[in-house]
Amino acid sequence: MGRRWQMLLGLGAGLLVAGYSVASLTGCSNAAPTSSRPAASQLKEGLNVLDASDPSVGLSAAYLKSGRVVYIETRVGLLKPEVYRNEGRGEPDNEMDLRFVDQNNFTFFVQRGGDNFADPTWAQDVLRSEGPVATKADRTLDWTMAIEAATALARAVPATFKDHVYHLTNFAAQPNPATDPALLQKLAAFEAAAPKPAVGTQGYSGTYSSNVWTQTYVAKWSRGLLYVASHSATQMFANPDVGTWLMEISACNHGTCYNGGDGMSDDCYSWNGGAWWGSATTGTSFTGAATGSIDGANDGMGGCQTAYAWYSGSGSHECNDDAAYELYQGKHGPTNQAGWGITNQSSHCDGDFPACGASPSNFACNCAGSACSGDWNTPNCGGNNL
């Protein structure tokens, strides 16, 4: 049933938001996502720490400004693969999830440390947040408040929450997606390359309306890893025809997230400037199809669902396979994924691995034997099927 999320209110000996109480949540609750969040009227101006009682589980907080609120939640996931824990970069030893939720309980930023969310209820919350659920003006305010909230929360929690602070601080250091010139340029470029059709135009899956035209953008970040390979993470955005990046998903792919600094660089991307499907497909949790696929296709998660293995093979995968699949979904969406698998892709490597660039690399969620030779290289977005 996944990790239990214990809603234990308080900081240290305990702080209880006035007028707000909630029963502990255990197991896989079917409660609506709104049930565990206090309304803006129940909060004080500024930061409200709702739960900072167990750093091994997670924390939650709310940030109120001029009657508007954003919610912040973290979860502790699985222990990272040994290769990442041995790097000595000061990162948390566990895969860490982080998300920001708007005042209408729609997720607009989520970080996934591994292949799945530590709290399985997050996947459906992300799915329900995929469409045009906010205006450009509202989301711009949400992004601004999220950065302020992350900064305030990182300063407020005890030292035992250092792993959570690490990711809050990295998030707060990034530019606002709604005002960042580089991201705005992507919006304009995609619109020019794939302009929206007129409303009422027939598409292969129905008639175009303003809520089914979705721009997607998947940036791949990478760096050298222990001088023998590359690590790849992705940063994924969706604009469901509202004129701004309404949602961002960060896939850390078991290791350093895109905003981890110290060598991580944005080296290529995939995109879809407009789509006839009704939901965004930025590679992580947006597909919304049946779960259970072991190769990642249409699994509702986005990451490979096979076992992680530093030496991928026997149906396993490693971080660069995750990144290749996320890049693929960003371009192709939820359709035609059944055949995705090992492909001969050109690639490059940011490490000093002697074989980098010597031969085409292969990526798949279910690498078999030596068929994925070269997947220690980081994918090149110009490769086949990306």
Coordinates of C-alpha atoms in Angstrom, one line a residue:
M1 CA 0.0 0.0 0.0
G2 CA 3.0 2.3 0.0
R3 CA 4.5 4.6 2.6
R4 CA 2.1 5.8 5.3
W5 CA 1.7 9.5 5.6
Q6 CA 1.1 10.4 9.2
M7 CA -0.6 13.8 9.6
L8 CA 0.9 14.7 12.9
L9 CA 0.5 18.4 13.5
G10 CA 3.2 20.3 15.2
L11 CA 6.8 21.5 15.4
G12 CA 9.0 20.1 18.1
A13 CA 6.6 19.7 21.1
G14 CA 3.7 20.7 18.8
L15 CA 2.1 23.7 17.1
L16 CA -1.5 23.4 16.1
V17 CA -3.0 25.8 13.6
A18 CA -5.9 27.6 15.3
G19 CA -9.2 26.0 14.4
Y20 CA -7.6 23.2 12.4
S21 CA -7.3 19.6 13.3
V22 CA -7.3 16.4 11.4
A23 CA -7.2 12.7 12.2
S24 CA -4.0 10.8 11.4
L25 CA -4.0 9.4 7.9
T26 CA -2.7 5.8 7.6
G27 CA -2.5 3.4 4.8
C28 CA -4.1 4.1 1.4
S29 CA -6.8 6.5 2.2
N30 CA -9.5 7.2 -0.3
A31 CA -10.1 10.7 1.2
A32 CA -10.3 13.6 -1.1
P33 CA -7.0 15.6 -1.5
T34 CA -8.6 18.6 0.2
S35 CA -9.3 16.7 3.5
S36 CA -5.9 17.3 5.0
R37 CA -5.4 20.9 4.1
P38 CA -6.7 23.9 6.2
A39 CA -8.5 26.6 4.3
A40 CA -6.9 30.1 4.0
S41 CA -9.3 31.4 6.6
Q42 CA -7.8 29.0 9.2
L43 CA -4.2 30.2 8.6
K44 CA -2.1 33.1 9.9
E45 CA -0.4 35.4 7.5
G46 CA 3.0 34.0 6.3
L47 CA 4.3 30.5 7.0
N48 CA 2.2 28.0 8.8
V49 CA 4.1 24.8 9.7
L50 CA 1.4 22.0 9.8
D51 CA 3.6 19.0 10.3
A52 CA 7.3 18.9 11.2
S53 CA 7.3 16.0 13.6
D54 CA 9.2 13.2 11.8
P55 CA 12.0 13.9 9.3
S56 CA 12.0 10.3 8.2
V57 CA 8.4 10.7 6.8
G58 CA 8.0 14.2 5.5
L59 CA 6.6 17.6 6.4
S60 CA 3.8 19.9 5.4
A61 CA 3.2 23.6 5.6
A62 CA 1.0 26.4 4.2
Y63 CA 2.0 29.9 3.2
L64 CA -0.6 32.6 3.3
K65 CA -0.2 36.0 1.6
S66 CA -3.0 38.6 1.2
G67 CA -5.6 35.9 1.5
R68 CA -4.0 33.6 -1.0
V69 CA -2.4 30.3 0.0
V70 CA 0.0 27.7 -1.4
Y71 CA 0.7 24.4 0.3
I72 CA 4.1 22.6 0.6
E73 CA 4.6 18.9 1.2
T74 CA 7.6 16.6 1.2
R75 CA 8.0 12.8 1.4
V76 CA 11.0 10.6 2.0
G77 CA 11.3 7.8 -0.5
L78 CA 13.5 4.8 -1.0
L79 CA 17.2 4.7 -0.2
K80 CA 19.2 5.9 -3.3
P81 CA 21.3 3.4 -5.2
E82 CA 24.7 3.0 -3.6
V83 CA 26.6 4.8 -6.4
Y84 CA 24.8 8.1 -5.6
R85 CA 25.2 7.7 -1.8
N86 CA 28.9 7.2 -2.2
E87 CA 29.5 10.4 -4.2
G88 CA 29.9 12.6 -1.1
R89 CA 28.1 15.6 -2.6
G90 CA 26.1 16.4 0.5
E91 CA 22.8 15.3 -1.0
P92 CA 20.2 13.3 1.0
D93 CA 20.7 9.5 1.0
N94 CA 17.1 8.9 0.2
E95 CA 15.0 9.8 -2.9
M96 CA 13.0 12.8 -1.9
D97 CA 9.7 14.0 -3.2
L98 CA 8.4 17.6 -3.0
R99 CA 5.3 19.4 -4.2
F100 CA 3.5 22.7 -4.2
V101 CA -0.3 22.8 -4.3
D102 CA -2.4 25.9 -5.1
Q103 CA -5.4 27.3 -3.2
N104 CA -7.7 25.1 -5.2
N105 CA -5.8 22.0 -4.4
F106 CA -4.2 21.5 -7.8
T107 CA -0.5 20.5 -7.8
F108 CA 1.6 22.8 -9.9
F109 CA 5.1 21.6 -9.1
V110 CA 6.2 18.1 -8.1
Q111 CA 9.6 16.5 -7.7
R112 CA 9.8 12.7 -8.0
G113 CA 13.0 11.2 -6.6
G114 CA 12.6 7.8 -8.1
D115 CA 10.3 5.9 -10.4
N116 CA 7.2 6.4 -8.3
F117 CA 6.0 8.8 -5.7
A118 CA 6.7 7.8 -2.1
D119 CA 3.1 8.6 -1.3
P120 CA 1.0 6.8 -4.0
T121 CA -1.9 9.3 -3.7
W122 CA 0.3 12.0 -5.3
A123 CA 0.0 10.3 -8.7
Q124 CA -3.7 10.8 -9.0
D125 CA -3.5 14.3 -7.5
V126 CA -1.0 15.2 -10.3
L127 CA -3.3 13.7 -12.9
R128 CA -6.3 15.7 -11.8
S129 CA -4.1 18.9 -12.0
E130 CA -3.1 18.3 -15.6
G131 CA -5.6 20.5 -17.5
P132 CA -6.3 24.3 -17.7
V133 CA -7.0 24.5 -13.9
A134 CA -5.7 28.0 -13.4
T135 CA -5.3 31.3 -15.3
K136 CA -1.9 32.7 -16.3
A137 CA -2.2 35.5 -13.8
D138 CA -3.1 33.1 -10.9
R139 CA -0.3 30.7 -11.7
T140 CA 2.2 33.5 -11.9
L141 CA 1.3 34.4 -8.4
D142 CA 1.4 30.8 -7.3
W143 CA 5.0 30.4 -8.6
T144 CA 6.1 33.6 -6.8
M145 CA 4.5 32.5 -3.6
A146 CA 6.0 29.0 -3.9
I147 CA 9.5 30.4 -4.0
E148 CA 8.8 32.6 -1.0
A149 CA 7.3 29.7 0.9
A150 CA 10.2 27.4 0.2
T151 CA 12.6 30.0 1.5
A152 CA 10.6 30.6 4.6
L153 CA 10.1 26.9 5.4
A154 CA 13.8 26.1 4.9
R155 CA 14.6 28.6 7.6
A156 CA 11.9 27.5 10.0
V157 CA 12.2 23.7 10.4
P158 CA 14.6 22.0 12.8
A159 CA 18.1 20.9 11.8
T160 CA 16.9 17.3 11.6
F161 CA 15.0 18.2 8.4
K162 CA 18.2 19.1 6.6
D163 CA 17.4 16.6 3.7
H164 CA 14.1 18.5 3.1
V165 CA 15.8 21.9 3.4
Y166 CA 18.3 20.8 0.8
H167 CA 15.5 20.4 -1.8
L168 CA 13.5 23.4 -0.7
T169 CA 16.6 25.6 -1.0
N170 CA 17.4 24.3 -4.5
F171 CA 13.8 24.9 -5.6
A172 CA 13.8 28.5 -4.3
A173 CA 17.0 29.2 -6.1
Q174 CA 15.4 28.6 -9.5
P175 CA 13.8 31.3 -11.6
N176 CA 10.0 31.7 -11.7
P177 CA 8.8 29.6 -14.7
A178 CA 6.1 32.2 -15.5
T179 CA 8.7 35.1 -15.9
D180 CA 11.9 33.3 -16.8
P181 CA 13.0 34.7 -20.2
A182 CA 14.4 31.4 -21.4
L183 CA 11.1 29.5 -20.6
L184 CA 9.0 32.3 -22.1
Q185 CA 11.1 32.0 -25.3
K186 CA 10.3 28.3 -25.4
L187 CA 6.5 29.1 -25.3
A188 CA 6.9 31.6 -28.2
A189 CA 9.1 29.2 -30.2
F190 CA 6.7 26.3 -29.9
E191 CA 3.7 28.4 -30.8
A192 CA 5.5 29.7 -33.9
A193 CA 6.5 26.1 -34.9
A194 CA 3.1 24.6 -34.2
P195 CA 0.4 27.2 -34.1
K196 CA -3.0 26.4 -32.6
P197 CA -5.7 25.5 -35.1
A198 CA -8.9 27.4 -35.2
V199 CA -11.5 26.3 -32.6
G200 CA -13.8 23.7 -34.1
T201 CA -11.1 22.2 -36.4
Q202 CA -11.4 18.5 -36.7
G203 CA -8.4 16.5 -35.3
Y204 CA -7.7 12.8 -35.4
S205 CA -9.1 12.4 -31.8
G206 CA -12.0 14.9 -32.1
T207 CA -12.8 18.5 -32.5
Y208 CA -10.2 21.1 -31.3
S209 CA -11.2 23.2 -28.3
S210 CA -9.1 25.4 -26.1
N211 CA -8.7 22.7 -23.4
V212 CA -7.0 20.1 -25.5
W213 CA -4.1 22.0 -27.1
T214 CA -1.2 21.4 -24.9
Q215 CA 2.4 22.5 -25.3
T216 CA 5.0 20.2 -23.6
Y217 CA 8.6 20.8 -23.0
V218 CA 11.1 18.3 -21.5
A219 CA 14.6 19.6 -20.7
K220 CA 17.3 17.0 -20.0
W221 CA 20.0 17.8 -17.5
S222 CA 23.1 15.7 -17.0
R223 CA 26.6 15.6 -15.5
G224 CA 29.5 13.2 -15.2
L225 CA 29.2 10.5 -12.6
L226 CA 32.2 9.1 -10.8
Y227 CA 34.3 9.6 -14.0
V228 CA 32.8 6.5 -15.6
A229 CA 29.3 7.4 -16.7
S230 CA 26.6 10.1 -16.9
H231 CA 23.6 10.8 -14.7
S232 CA 20.5 12.3 -16.4
A233 CA 17.5 14.0 -14.8
T234 CA 14.6 15.9 -16.5
Q235 CA 12.6 19.0 -16.0
M236 CA 9.1 18.8 -17.6
F237 CA 6.6 21.5 -18.3
A238 CA 3.0 21.7 -19.6
N239 CA 1.0 24.7 -20.9
P240 CA -2.6 23.6 -21.5
D241 CA -3.4 26.6 -23.7
V242 CA -3.3 29.2 -20.9
G243 CA -0.2 31.0 -22.0
T244 CA 2.2 30.0 -19.3
W245 CA 3.8 26.9 -17.9
L246 CA 1.0 25.7 -15.6
M247 CA 2.8 22.7 -14.2
E248 CA 6.3 21.5 -13.8
I249 CA 7.6 18.0 -12.9
S250 CA 11.1 17.3 -11.9
A251 CA 12.2 13.7 -12.3
C252 CA 15.5 13.1 -10.4
N253 CA 15.7 9.5 -11.7
H254 CA 17.2 8.1 -8.5
G255 CA 20.1 10.7 -8.3
T256 CA 20.7 14.4 -8.5
C257 CA 17.8 16.5 -9.6
Y258 CA 18.0 19.0 -12.4
N259 CA 18.5 21.9 -9.8
G260 CA 21.2 20.0 -7.9
G261 CA 23.9 22.2 -9.2
D262 CA 27.6 21.1 -9.2
G263 CA 27.9 20.1 -12.8
M264 CA 24.3 19.6 -13.8
S265 CA 23.7 21.3 -17.2
D266 CA 20.7 21.7 -19.4
D267 CA 22.0 20.0 -22.6
C268 CA 19.0 19.1 -24.8
Y269 CA 15.3 18.8 -24.9
S270 CA 12.2 17.3 -26.6
W271 CA 8.9 19.0 -27.1
N272 CA 5.5 18.9 -28.6
G273 CA 4.1 22.3 -29.6
G274 CA 0.5 21.2 -29.7
A275 CA -1.4 18.0 -29.2
W276 CA -4.8 16.6 -30.0
W277 CA -5.0 14.6 -26.7
G278 CA -6.9 16.0 -23.7
S279 CA -4.1 15.8 -21.2
A280 CA -0.5 16.9 -21.0
T281 CA 2.1 14.2 -21.5
T282 CA 5.3 15.6 -20.0
G283 CA 6.5 12.1 -19.1
T284 CA 5.6 11.8 -15.5
S285 CA 2.2 10.9 -14.2
F286 CA 0.3 12.6 -17.0
T287 CA -0.5 9.6 -19.1
G288 CA -3.5 8.6 -17.1
A289 CA -3.8 5.1 -18.6
A290 CA -4.0 1.8 -16.9
T291 CA -1.3 1.0 -14.4
G292 CA 0.8 -2.1 -14.2
S293 CA 3.0 -2.0 -17.3
I294 CA 6.5 -3.0 -16.4
D295 CA 8.2 -1.0 -19.2
G296 CA 6.8 2.3 -18.1
A297 CA 4.4 2.7 -21.1
N298 CA 1.0 4.0 -20.1
D299 CA 1.6 3.2 -16.5
G300 CA 0.4 6.5 -15.1
M301 CA 3.8 7.1 -13.5
G302 CA 6.2 8.1 -16.3
G303 CA 9.3 6.5 -14.9
C304 CA 10.5 3.0 -15.8
Q305 CA 8.7 0.5 -13.6
T306 CA 11.3 -2.2 -13.8
A307 CA 14.0 -2.6 -11.1
Y308 CA 16.9 -0.1 -11.0
A309 CA 20.3 -1.6 -11.6
W310 CA 23.6 0.2 -12.0
Y311 CA 24.5 -2.5 -14.6
S312 CA 21.2 -2.5 -16.4
G313 CA 20.1 -5.8 -17.9
S314 CA 17.8 -8.8 -17.3
G315 CA 14.8 -6.4 -17.6
S316 CA 16.2 -3.6 -15.4
H317 CA 17.0 0.0 -16.1
E318 CA 19.2 2.9 -14.9
C319 CA 18.8 6.7 -14.8
N320 CA 19.5 7.4 -18.4
D321 CA 16.9 4.9 -19.5
D322 CA 14.4 6.9 -17.3
A323 CA 15.5 10.1 -19.0
A324 CA 15.2 8.7 -22.5
Y325 CA 11.7 7.5 -21.8
E326 CA 10.7 10.8 -20.3
L327 CA 12.0 12.6 -23.3
Y328 CA 10.1 10.2 -25.6
Q329 CA 6.8 10.8 -23.8
G330 CA 7.3 14.6 -23.9
K331 CA 7.3 14.4 -27.7
H332 CA 5.0 11.5 -28.5
G333 CA 2.4 11.7 -25.7
P334 CA 0.4 8.8 -24.4
T335 CA 0.0 7.2 -27.9
N336 CA 2.2 4.7 -29.7
Q337 CA 4.1 3.8 -26.6
A338 CA 3.6 0.1 -26.7
G339 CA 6.5 -0.3 -29.1
W340 CA 8.9 1.9 -27.2
G341 CA 12.0 0.0 -26.3
I342 CA 15.6 -0.5 -27.2
T343 CA 16.6 1.9 -30.0
N344 CA 20.0 2.8 -31.5
Q345 CA 20.3 6.4 -30.5
S346 CA 23.1 8.8 -30.9
S347 CA 24.2 10.0 -27.6
H348 CA 27.0 11.8 -25.7
C349 CA 28.5 11.5 -22.3
D350 CA 29.3 14.2 -19.8
G351 CA 31.7 12.0 -17.8
D352 CA 35.1 10.6 -18.7
F353 CA 33.8 7.1 -19.6
P354 CA 36.3 5.9 -22.2
A355 CA 33.5 4.4 -24.4
C356 CA 31.6 7.7 -24.6
G357 CA 30.7 8.4 -28.2
A358 CA 32.4 5.3 -29.4
S359 CA 29.2 3.6 -30.5
P360 CA 25.5 4.3 -30.5
S361 CA 23.9 3.9 -27.1
N362 CA 20.7 2.0 -26.4
F363 CA 18.0 2.9 -23.9
A364 CA 15.0 1.0 -22.6
C365 CA 13.0 0.4 -19.4
N366 CA 13.5 -3.3 -19.8
C367 CA 17.1 -3.7 -20.9
A368 CA 18.0 -7.4 -21.5
G369 CA 21.5 -8.7 -21.2
S370 CA 23.9 -6.5 -23.0
A371 CA 21.3 -5.1 -25.3
C372 CA 21.4 -1.7 -23.6
S373 CA 25.2 -1.3 -23.9
G374 CA 26.1 2.4 -23.7
D375 CA 23.2 3.4 -21.5
W376 CA 25.7 4.9 -19.1
N377 CA 25.8 7.7 -21.6
T378 CA 23.3 10.5 -21.3
P379 CA 20.7 10.4 -24.1
N380 CA 20.9 12.8 -27.0
C381 CA 17.5 14.4 -27.7
G382 CA 18.1 14.1 -31.4
G383 CA 18.3 10.3 -31.2
N384 CA 15.8 8.0 -32.8
N385 CA 12.2 8.2 -31.4
L386 CA 13.0 11.1 -29.1

